[in-house]
Tab-separated table of C-alpha atoms in Angstrom:
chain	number	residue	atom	x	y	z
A	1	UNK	CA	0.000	0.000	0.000
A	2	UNK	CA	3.004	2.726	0.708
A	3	UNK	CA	4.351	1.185	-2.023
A	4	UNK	CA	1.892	2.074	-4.077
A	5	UNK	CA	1.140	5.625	-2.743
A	6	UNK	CA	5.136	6.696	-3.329
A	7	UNK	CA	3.996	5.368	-6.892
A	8	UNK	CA	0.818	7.894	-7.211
A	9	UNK	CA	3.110	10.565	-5.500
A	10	UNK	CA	5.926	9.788	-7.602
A	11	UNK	CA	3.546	9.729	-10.998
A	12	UNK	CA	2.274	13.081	-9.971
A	13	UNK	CA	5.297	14.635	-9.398
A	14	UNK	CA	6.662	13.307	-12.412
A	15	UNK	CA	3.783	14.628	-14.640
A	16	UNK	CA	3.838	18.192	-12.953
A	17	UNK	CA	7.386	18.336	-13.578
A	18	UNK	CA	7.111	17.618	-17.733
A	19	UNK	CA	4.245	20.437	-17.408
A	20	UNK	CA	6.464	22.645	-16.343
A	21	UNK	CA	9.576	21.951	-18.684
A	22	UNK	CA	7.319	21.830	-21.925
A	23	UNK	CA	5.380	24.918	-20.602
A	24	UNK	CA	5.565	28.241	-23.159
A	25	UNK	CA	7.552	31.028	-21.948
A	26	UNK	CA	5.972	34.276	-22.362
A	27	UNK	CA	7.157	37.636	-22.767
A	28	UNK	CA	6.505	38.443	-19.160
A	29	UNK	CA	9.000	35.608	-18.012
A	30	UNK	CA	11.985	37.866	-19.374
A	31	UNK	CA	13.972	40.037	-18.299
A	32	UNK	CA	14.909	42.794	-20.234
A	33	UNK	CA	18.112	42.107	-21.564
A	34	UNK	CA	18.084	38.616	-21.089
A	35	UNK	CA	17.703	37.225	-24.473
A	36	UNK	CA	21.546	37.849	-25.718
A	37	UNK	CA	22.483	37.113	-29.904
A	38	UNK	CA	24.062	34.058	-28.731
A	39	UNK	CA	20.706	32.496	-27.415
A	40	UNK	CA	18.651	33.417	-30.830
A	41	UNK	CA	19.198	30.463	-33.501
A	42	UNK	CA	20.299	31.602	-37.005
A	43	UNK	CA	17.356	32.589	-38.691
A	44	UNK	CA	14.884	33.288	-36.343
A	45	UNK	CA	14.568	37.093	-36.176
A	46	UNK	CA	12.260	37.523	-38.696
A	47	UNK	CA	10.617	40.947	-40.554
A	48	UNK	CA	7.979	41.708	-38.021
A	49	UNK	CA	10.393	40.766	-34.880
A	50	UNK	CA	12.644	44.137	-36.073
A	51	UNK	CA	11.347	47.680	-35.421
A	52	UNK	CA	11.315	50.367	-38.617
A	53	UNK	CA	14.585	51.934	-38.814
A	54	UNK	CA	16.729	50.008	-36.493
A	55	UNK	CA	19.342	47.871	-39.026
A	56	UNK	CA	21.631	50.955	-39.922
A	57	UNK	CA	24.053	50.592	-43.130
A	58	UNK	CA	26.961	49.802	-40.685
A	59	UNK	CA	24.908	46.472	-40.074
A	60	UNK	CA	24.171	45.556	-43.751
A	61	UNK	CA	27.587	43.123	-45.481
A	62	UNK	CA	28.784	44.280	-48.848
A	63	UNK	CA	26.906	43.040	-51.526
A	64	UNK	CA	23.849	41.912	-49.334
A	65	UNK	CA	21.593	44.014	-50.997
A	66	UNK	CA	20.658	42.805	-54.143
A	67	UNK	CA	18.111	44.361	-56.908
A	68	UNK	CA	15.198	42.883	-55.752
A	69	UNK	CA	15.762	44.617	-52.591
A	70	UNK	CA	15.449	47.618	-53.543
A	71	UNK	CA	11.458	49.169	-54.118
A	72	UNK	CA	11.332	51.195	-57.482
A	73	UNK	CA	12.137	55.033	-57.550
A	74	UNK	CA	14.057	54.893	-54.142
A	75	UNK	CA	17.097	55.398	-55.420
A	76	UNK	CA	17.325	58.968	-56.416
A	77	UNK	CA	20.074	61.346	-58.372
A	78	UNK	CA	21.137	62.783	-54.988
A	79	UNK	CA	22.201	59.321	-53.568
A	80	UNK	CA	24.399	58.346	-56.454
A	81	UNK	CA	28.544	59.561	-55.852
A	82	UNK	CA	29.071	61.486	-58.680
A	83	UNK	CA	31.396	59.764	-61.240
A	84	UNK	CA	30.513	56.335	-60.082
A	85	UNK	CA	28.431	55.731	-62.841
A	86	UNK	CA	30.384	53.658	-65.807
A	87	UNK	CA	29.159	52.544	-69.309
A	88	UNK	CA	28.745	49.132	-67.401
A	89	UNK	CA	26.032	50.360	-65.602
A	90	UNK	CA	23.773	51.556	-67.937
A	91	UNK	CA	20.720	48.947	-69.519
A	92	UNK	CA	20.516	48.424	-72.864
A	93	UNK	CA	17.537	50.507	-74.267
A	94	UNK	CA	19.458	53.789	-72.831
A	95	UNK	CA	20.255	55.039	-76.459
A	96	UNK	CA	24.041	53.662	-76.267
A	97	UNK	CA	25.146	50.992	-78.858
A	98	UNK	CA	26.959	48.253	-77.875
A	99	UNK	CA	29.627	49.997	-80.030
A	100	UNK	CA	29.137	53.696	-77.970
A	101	UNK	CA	28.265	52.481	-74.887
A	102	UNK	CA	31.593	50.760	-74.551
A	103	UNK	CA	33.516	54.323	-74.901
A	104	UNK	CA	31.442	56.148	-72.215
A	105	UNK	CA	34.091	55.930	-69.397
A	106	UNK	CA	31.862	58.100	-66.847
A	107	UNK	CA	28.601	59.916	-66.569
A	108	UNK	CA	28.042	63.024	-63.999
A	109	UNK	CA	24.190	63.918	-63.009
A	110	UNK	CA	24.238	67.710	-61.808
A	111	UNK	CA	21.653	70.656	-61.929
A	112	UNK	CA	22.397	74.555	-62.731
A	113	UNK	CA	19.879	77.571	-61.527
A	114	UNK	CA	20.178	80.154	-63.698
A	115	UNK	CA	18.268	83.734	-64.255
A	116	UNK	CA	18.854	84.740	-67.765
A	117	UNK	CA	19.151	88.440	-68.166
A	118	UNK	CA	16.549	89.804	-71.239
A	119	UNK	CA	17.297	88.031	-74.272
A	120	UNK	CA	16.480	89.922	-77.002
A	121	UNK	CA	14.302	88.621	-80.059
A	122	UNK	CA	15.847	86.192	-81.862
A	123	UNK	CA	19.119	86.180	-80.032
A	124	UNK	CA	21.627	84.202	-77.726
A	125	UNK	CA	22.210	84.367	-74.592
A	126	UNK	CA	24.967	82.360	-72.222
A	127	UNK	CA	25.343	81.472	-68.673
A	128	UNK	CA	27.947	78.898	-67.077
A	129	UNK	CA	26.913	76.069	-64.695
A	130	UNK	CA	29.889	75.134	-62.139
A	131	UNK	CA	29.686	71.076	-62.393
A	132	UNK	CA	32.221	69.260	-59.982
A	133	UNK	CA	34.082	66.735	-62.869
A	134	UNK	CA	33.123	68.282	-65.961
A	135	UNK	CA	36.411	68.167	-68.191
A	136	UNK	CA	36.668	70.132	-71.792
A	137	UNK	CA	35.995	67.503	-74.292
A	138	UNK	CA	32.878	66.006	-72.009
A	139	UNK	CA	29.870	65.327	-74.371
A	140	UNK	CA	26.386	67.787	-72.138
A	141	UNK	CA	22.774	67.088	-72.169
A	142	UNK	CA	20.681	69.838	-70.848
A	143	UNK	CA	17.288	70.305	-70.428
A	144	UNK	CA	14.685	72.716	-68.347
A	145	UNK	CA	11.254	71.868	-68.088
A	146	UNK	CA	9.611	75.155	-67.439
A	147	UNK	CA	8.132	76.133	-70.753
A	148	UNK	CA	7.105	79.537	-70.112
A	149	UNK	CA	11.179	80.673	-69.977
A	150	UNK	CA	10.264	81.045	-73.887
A	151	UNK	CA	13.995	79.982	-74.712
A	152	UNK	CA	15.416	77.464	-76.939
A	153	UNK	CA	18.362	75.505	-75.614
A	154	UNK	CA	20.791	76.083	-78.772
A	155	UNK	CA	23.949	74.040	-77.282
A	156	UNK	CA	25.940	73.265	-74.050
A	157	UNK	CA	29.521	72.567	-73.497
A	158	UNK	CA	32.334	71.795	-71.155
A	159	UNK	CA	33.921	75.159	-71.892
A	160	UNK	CA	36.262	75.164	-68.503
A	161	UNK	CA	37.526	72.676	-65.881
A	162	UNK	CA	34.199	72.054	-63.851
A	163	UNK	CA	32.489	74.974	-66.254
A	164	UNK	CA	29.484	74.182	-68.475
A	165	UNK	CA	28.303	76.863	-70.968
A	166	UNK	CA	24.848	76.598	-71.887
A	167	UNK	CA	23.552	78.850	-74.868
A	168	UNK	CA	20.007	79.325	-75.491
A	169	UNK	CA	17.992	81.118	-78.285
A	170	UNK	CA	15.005	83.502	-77.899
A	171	UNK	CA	13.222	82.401	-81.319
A	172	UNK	CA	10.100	84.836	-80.868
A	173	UNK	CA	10.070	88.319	-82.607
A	174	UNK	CA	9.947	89.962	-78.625
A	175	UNK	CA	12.070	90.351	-76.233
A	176	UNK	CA	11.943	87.602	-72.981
A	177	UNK	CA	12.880	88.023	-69.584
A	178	UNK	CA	13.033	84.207	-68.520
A	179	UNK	CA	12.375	83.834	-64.775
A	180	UNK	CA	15.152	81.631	-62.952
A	181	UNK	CA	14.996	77.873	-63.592
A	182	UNK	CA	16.945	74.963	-62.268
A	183	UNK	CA	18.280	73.324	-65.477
A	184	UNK	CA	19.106	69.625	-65.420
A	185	UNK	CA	22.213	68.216	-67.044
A	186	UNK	CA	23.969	65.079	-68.128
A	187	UNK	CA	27.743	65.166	-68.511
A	188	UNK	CA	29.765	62.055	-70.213
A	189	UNK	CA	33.287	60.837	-71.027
């Protein structure tokens, strides 16, 4: 009869104790601080388990960040190092032939605001953009968007170290007197 109530006690005991090893730990059981990288398994921090803004560049490897990481349009003009861009890197489709695209050693992405004084009917006008890389001999794309500056880009060049010269016409038979406008431009090797 003890025999078989050390059993029941023992049985008991033994079942409360599994209980309590396969029993769920919840957030409350923690200490703060007490979950250290070591204890995490590889793998297991997932999206949702990592707050908005809290893996800094620092914390990314070289070359883990791949194209399909990156959303569309997030990579803007003012994020790219000037001069890192190479012939390499641009898709077919951009214009280049296999043949041109090949001797385009560098491309520079700037912007320019200028105020054009009056420019007289049917006449020229010039203003220089500083743009940090331009070299004489650089091939320049320029555009403006605003329409109502009533000009006509006629040309731009590298005319200086770091100097762009854009020239634009005034094709009506009145004077203009353009407002400022940023101008964008594209500068190649």
């Amino acid at each position: 009869m003890i025999a078989s109530i050390l059993m029941t006690v023992f049985v008991g005991t033994l079942i409360s104790w599994q209980q309590g090893v396969y029993a769920q730990v919840s957030t409350n059981d923690i200490d703060n601080g007490a979950v250290t990288s070591p204890k995490i398994r590889d793998r297991e921090v997932k999206t949702p388990d990592i707050a908005d803004r809290s893996i800094t560049s620092d914390k990314i490897s070289n070359g883990a960040v791949g194209n399909a990481n990156i959303a569309d349009n997030s990579i803007t003009s003012d994020k790219i190092l000037d001069g890192s861009i190479t012939s390499k890197d641009l898709a077919t489709g951009t214009g280049f032939t296999d043949k041109s695209q090949g001797q385009v050693s560098q491309v520079i992405f700037s912007t320019c605001s200028i105020d054009f004084d009056v420019v007289a009917a049917q006449k020229v006008k010039t203003a220089f953009c500083p743009v940090s890389g331009a070299k004489i001999g650089d091939h320049v794309i320029v555009t403006n968007q605003d329409l109502t500056l009533g000009l006509v880009t006629q040309s731009a060049t590298v005319n200086g170290t770091e100097l762009v010269r854009i020239a634009v016409t005034n094709p009506s038979l009145s004077s203009v007197d353009p407002p400022s406008a940023t101008w964008a431009l594209i500068i190649f090797r």
